[in-house]
CSV table of N, CA and C in Angstrom, one decimal:
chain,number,residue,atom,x,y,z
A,1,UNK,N,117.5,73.2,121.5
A,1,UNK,CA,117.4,74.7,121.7
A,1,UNK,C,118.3,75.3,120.6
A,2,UNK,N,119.6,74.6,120.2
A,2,UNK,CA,120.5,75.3,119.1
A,2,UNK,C,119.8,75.7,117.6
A,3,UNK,N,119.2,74.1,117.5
A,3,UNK,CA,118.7,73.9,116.6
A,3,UNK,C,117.3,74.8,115.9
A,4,UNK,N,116.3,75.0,117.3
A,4,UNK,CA,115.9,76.3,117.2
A,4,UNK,C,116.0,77.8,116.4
A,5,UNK,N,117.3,77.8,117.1
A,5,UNK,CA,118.2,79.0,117.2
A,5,UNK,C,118.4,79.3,115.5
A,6,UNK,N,119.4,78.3,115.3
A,6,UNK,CA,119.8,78.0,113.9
A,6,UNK,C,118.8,78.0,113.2
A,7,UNK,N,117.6,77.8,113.4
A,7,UNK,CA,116.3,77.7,111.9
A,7,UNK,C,115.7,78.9,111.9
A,8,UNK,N,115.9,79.5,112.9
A,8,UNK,CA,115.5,81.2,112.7
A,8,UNK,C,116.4,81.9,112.2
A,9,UNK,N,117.4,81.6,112.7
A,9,UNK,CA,118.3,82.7,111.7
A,9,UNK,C,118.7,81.9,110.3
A,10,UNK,N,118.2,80.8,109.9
A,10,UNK,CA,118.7,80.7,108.5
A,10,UNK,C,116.8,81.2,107.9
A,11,UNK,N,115.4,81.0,108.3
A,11,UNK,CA,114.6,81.7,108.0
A,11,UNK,C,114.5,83.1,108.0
A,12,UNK,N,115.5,83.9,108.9
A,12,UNK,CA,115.6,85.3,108.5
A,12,UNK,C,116.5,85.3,107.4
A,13,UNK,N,117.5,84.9,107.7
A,13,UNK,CA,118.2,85.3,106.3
A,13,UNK,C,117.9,84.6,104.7
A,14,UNK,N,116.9,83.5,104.5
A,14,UNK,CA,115.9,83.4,103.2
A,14,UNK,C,115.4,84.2,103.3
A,15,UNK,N,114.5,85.3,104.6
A,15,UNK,CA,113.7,86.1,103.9
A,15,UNK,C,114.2,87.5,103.2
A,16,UNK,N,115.3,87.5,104.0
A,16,UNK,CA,116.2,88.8,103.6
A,16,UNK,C,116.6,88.3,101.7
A,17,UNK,N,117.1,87.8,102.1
A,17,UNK,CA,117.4,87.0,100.6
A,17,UNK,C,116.4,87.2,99.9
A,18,UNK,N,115.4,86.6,100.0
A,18,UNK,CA,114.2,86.7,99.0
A,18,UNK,C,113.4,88.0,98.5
A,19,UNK,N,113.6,88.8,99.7
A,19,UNK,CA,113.2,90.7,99.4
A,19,UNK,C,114.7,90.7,98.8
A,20,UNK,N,115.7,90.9,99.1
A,20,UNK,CA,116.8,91.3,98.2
A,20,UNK,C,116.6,91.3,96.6
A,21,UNK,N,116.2,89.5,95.9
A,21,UNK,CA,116.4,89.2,94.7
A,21,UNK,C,114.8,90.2,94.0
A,22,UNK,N,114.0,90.2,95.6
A,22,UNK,CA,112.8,90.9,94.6
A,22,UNK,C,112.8,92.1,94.3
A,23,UNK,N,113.7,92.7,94.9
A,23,UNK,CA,114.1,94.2,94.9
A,23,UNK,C,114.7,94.2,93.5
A,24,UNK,N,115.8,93.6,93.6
A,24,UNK,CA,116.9,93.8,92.3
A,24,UNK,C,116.2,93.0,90.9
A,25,UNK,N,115.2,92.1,90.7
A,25,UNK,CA,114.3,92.0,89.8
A,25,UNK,C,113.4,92.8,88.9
A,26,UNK,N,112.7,93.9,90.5
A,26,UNK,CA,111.7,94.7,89.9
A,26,UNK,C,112.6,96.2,89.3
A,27,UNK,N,113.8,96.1,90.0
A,27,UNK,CA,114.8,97.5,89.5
A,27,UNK,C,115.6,97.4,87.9
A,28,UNK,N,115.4,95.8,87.9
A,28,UNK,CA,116.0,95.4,86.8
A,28,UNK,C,115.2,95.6,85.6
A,29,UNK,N,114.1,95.3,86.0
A,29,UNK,CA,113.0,95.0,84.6
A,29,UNK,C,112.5,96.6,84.5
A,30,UNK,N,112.6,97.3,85.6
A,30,UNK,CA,112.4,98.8,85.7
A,30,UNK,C,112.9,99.4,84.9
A,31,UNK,N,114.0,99.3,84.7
A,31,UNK,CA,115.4,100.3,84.3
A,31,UNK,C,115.5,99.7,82.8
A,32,UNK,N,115.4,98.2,82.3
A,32,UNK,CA,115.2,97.9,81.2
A,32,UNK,C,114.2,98.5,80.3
A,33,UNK,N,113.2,98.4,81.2
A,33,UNK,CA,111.7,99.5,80.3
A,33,UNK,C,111.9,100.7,80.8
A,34,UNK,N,112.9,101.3,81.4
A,34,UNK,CA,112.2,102.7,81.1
A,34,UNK,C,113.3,103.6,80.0
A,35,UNK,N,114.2,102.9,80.0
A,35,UNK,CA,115.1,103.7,78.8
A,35,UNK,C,114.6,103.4,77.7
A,36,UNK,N,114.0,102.8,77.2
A,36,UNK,CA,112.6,102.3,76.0
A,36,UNK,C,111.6,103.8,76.1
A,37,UNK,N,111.3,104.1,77.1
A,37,UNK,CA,109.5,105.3,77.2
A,37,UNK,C,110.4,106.5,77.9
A,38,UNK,N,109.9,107.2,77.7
A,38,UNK,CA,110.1,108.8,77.9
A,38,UNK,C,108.7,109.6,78.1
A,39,UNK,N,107.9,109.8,79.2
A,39,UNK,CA,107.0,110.9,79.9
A,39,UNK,C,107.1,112.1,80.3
A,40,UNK,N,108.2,112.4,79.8
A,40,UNK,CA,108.3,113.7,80.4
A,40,UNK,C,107.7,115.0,79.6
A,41,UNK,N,106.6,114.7,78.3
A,41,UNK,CA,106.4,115.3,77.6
A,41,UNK,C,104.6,115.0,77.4
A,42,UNK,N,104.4,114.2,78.7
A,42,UNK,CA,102.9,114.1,78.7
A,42,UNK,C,102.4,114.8,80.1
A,43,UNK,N,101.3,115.2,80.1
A,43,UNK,CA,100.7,116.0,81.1
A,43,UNK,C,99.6,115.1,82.0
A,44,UNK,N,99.2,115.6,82.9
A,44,UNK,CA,98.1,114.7,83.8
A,44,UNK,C,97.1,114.5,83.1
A,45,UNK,N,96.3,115.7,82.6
A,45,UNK,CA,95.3,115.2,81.8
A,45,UNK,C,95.4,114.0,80.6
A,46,UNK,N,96.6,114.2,80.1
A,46,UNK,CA,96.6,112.9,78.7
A,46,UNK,C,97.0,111.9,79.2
A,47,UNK,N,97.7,111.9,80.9
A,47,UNK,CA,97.9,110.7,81.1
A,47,UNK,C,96.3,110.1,81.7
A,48,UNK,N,95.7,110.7,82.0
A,48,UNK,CA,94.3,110.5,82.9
A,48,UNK,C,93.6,109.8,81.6
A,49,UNK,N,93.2,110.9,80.3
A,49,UNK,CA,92.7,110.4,79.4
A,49,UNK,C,93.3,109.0,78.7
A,50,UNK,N,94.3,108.5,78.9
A,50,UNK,CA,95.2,107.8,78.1
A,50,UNK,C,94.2,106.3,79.5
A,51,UNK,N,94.6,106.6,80.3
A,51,UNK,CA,94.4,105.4,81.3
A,51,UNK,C,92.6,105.3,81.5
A,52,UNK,N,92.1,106.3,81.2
A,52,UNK,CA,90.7,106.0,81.0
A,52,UNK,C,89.7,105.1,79.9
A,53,UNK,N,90.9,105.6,78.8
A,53,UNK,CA,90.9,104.4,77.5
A,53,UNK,C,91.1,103.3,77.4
A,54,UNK,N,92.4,103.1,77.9
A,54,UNK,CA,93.2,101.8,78.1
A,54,UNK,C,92.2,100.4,78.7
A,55,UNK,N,92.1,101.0,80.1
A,55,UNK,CA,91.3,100.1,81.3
A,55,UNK,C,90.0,100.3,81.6
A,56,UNK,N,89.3,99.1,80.8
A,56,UNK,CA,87.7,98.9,81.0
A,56,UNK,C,87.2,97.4,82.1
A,57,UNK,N,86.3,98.0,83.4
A,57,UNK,CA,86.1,96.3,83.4
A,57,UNK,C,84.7,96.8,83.9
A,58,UNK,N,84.2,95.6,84.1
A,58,UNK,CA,82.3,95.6,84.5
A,58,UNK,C,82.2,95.9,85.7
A,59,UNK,N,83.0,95.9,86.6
A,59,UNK,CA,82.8,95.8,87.7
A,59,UNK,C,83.7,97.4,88.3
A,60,UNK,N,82.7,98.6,88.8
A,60,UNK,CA,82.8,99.4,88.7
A,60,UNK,C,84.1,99.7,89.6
A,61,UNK,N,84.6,99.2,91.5
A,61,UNK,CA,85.0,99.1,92.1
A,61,UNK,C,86.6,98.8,91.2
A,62,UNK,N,86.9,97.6,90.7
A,62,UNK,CA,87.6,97.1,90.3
A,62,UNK,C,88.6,98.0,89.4
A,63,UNK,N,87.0,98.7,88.4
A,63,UNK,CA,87.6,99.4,87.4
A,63,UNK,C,88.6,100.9,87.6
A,64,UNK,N,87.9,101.1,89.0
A,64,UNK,CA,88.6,102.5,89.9
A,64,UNK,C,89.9,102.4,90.4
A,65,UNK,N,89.9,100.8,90.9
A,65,UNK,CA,91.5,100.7,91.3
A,65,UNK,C,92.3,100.0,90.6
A,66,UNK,N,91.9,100.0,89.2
A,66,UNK,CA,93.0,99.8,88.3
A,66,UNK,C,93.4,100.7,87.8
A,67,UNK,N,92.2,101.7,87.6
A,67,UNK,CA,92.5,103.4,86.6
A,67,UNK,C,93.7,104.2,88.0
A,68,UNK,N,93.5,103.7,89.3
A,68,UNK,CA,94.4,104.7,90.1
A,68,UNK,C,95.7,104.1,89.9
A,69,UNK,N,95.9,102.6,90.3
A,69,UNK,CA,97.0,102.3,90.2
A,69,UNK,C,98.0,102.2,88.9
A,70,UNK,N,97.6,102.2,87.7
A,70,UNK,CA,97.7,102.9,86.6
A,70,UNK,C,98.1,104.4,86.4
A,71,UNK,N,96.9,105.0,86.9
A,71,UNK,CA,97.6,106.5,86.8
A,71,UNK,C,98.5,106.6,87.8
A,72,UNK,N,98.9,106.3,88.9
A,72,UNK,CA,99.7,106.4,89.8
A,72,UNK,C,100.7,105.9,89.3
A,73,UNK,N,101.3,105.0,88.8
A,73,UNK,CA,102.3,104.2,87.9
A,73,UNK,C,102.8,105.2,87.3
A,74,UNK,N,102.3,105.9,86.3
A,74,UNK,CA,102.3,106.7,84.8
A,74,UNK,C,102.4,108.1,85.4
A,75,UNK,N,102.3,108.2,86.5
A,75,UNK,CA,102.7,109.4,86.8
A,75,UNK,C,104.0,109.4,87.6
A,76,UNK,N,104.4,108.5,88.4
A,76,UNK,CA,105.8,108.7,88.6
A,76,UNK,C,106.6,108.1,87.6
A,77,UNK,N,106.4,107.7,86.8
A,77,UNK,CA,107.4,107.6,85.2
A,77,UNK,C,107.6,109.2,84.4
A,78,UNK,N,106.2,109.9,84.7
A,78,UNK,CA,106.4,111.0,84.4
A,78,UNK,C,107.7,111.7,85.3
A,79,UNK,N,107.3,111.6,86.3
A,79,UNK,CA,108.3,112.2,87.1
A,79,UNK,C,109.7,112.0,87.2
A,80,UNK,N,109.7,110.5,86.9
A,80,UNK,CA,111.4,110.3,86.6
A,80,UNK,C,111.8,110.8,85.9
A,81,UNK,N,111.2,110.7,84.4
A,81,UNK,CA,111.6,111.7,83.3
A,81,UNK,C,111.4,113.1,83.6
A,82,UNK,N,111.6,113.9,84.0
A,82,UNK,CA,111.2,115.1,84.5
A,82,UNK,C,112.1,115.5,85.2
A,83,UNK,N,112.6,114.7,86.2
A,83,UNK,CA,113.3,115.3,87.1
A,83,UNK,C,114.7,114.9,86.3
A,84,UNK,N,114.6,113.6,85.8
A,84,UNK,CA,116.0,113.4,84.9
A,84,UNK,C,117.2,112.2,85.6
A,85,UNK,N,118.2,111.8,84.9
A,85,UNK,CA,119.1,110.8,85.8
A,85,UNK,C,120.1,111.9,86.8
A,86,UNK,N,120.5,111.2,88.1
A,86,UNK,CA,120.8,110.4,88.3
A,86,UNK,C,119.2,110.7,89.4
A,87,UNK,N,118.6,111.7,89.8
A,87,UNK,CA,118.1,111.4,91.0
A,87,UNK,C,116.3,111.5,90.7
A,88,UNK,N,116.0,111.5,89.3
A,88,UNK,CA,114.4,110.8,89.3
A,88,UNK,C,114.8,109.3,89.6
A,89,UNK,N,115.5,108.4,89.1
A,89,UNK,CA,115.6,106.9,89.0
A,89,UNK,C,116.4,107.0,90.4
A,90,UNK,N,116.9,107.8,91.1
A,90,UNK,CA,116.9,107.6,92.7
A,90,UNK,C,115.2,107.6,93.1
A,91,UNK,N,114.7,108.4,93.0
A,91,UNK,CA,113.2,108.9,93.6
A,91,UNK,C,112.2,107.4,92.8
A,92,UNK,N,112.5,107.3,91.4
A,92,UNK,CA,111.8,106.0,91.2
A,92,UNK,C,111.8,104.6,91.5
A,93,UNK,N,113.4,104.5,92.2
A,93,UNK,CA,113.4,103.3,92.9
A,93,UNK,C,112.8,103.2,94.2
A,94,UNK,N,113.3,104.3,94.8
A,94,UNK,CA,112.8,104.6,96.2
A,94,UNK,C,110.9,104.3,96.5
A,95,UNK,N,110.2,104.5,95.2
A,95,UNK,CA,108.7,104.1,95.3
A,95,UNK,C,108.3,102.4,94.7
A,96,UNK,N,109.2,102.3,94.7
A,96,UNK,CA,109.6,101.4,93.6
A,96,UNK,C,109.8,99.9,95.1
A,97,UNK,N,110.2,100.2,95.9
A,97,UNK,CA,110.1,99.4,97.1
A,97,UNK,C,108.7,98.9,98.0
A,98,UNK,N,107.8,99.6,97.3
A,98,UNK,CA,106.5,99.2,98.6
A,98,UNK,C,105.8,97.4,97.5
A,99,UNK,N,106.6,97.6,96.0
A,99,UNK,CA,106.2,96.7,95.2
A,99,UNK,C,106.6,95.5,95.8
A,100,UNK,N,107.5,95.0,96.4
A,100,UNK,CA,108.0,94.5,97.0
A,100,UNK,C,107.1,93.2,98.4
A,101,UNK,N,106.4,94.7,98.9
A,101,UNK,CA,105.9,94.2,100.3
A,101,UNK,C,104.7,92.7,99.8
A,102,UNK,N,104.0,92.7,98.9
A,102,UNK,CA,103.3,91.2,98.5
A,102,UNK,C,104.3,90.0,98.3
A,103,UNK,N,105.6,90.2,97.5
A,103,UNK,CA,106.4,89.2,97.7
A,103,UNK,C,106.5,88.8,98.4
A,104,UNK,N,107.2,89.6,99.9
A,104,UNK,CA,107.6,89.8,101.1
A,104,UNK,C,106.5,88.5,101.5
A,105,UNK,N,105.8,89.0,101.6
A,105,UNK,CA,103.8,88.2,102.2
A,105,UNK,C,103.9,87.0,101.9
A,106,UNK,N,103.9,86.8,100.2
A,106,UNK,CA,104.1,85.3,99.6
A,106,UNK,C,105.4,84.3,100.2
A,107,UNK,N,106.4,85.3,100.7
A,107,UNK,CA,107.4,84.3,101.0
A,107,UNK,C,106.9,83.4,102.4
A,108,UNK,N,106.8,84.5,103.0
A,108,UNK,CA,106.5,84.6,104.4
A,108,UNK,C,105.4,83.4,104.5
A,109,UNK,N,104.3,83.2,103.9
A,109,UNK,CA,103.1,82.9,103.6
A,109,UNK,C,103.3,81.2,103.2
A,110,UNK,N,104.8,81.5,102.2
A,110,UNK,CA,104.8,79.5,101.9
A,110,UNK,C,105.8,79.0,102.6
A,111,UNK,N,106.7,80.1,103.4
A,111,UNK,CA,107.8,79.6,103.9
A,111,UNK,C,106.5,79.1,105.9
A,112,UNK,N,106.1,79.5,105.7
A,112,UNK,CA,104.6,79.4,107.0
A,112,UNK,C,104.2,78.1,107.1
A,113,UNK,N,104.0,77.9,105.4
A,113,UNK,CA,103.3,76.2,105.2
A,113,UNK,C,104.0,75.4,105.2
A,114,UNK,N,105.3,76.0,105.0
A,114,UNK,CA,106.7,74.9,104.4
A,114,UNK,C,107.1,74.5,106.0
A,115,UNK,N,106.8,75.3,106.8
A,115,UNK,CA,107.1,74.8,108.3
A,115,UNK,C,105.8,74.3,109.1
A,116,UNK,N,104.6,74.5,108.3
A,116,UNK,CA,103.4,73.5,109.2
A,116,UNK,C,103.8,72.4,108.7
A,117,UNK,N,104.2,71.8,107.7
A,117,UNK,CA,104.0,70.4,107.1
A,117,UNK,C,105.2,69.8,107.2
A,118,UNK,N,106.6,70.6,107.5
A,118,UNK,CA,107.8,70.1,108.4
A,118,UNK,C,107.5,69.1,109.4
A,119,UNK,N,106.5,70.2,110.6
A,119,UNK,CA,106.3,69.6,111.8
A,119,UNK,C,105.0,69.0,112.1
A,120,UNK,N,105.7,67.6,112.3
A,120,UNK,CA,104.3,66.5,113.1
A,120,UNK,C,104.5,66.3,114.3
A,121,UNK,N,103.1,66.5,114.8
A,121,UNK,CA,102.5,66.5,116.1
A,121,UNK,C,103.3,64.8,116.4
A,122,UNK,N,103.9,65.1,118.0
A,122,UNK,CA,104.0,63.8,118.5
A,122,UNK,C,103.5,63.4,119.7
C-alpha cells in the first residue's frame, strides 16, 4: 500500500517536473528570439499578407490551420512589441503556457506505457 502511495507521488512530481522544464525551455528559446524581431511596426494586413505567402500546402484544411496558427503566433509578437517590456513579455508568456499542454500529453502518454510494461499480469 506504501509503495503505492510512494509511486504516485514520485509520478506527480516527474510530471510537475516535466511541465516545469517545458515551460522554462519554450520561455527560453522565446525570449532568445524575440530580442532578435521587432513587430511592432507591422499591421494585420501585412502580417495576414506576409503568412499567406509564406504557407502553401495541397491540402486545403491543413493549409487554413497553419495560416491561423501562424497568424495567431505573429500577432501576439506584434503585441508584445507594442505593448513593450516588462508587461507585453508578461502577457507573452502568459499565452505562451497553453504550448505546453501537448508536452504535458506526451509525458503523461509515455510515462502511461512506461507503467503498462512495468506491470505483469500474475
Amino acid at each position: 500500500m506504501n509503495d503505492d502511495l510512494l509511486e504516485l507521488a514520485h509520478l506527480k512530481v516527474y510530471y510537475w517536473i516535466a511541465i516545469i522544464c517545458t515551460l522554462g525551455c519554450l520561455a527560453t528559446i522565446s525570449i532568445a528570439k524575440g530580442f532578435s524581431t521587432d513587430y511592432s511596426g507591422y499591421s494585420s494586413n501585412s502580417i495576414a499578407t506576409q503568412v499567406i505567402e509564406e504557407i502553401k500546402h495541397p491540402v486545403d484544411f491543413v493549409q487554413h490551420c497553419s495560416r491561423t496558427i501562424r497568424f495567431s503566433e505573429l500577432q501576439l509578437l506584434r503585441i508584445r512589441d507594442i505593448v513593450g517590456l516588462p508587461y507585453g513579455w508578461v502577457l507573452y508568456m502568459f499565452f505562451l503556457i497553453p504550448n505546453a499542454l501537448p508536452a504535458f500529453g506526451l509525458v503523461t502518454l509515455f510515462e502511461g506505457v512506461g507503467r503498462s510494461l512495468d506491470e505483469t499480469p500474475e
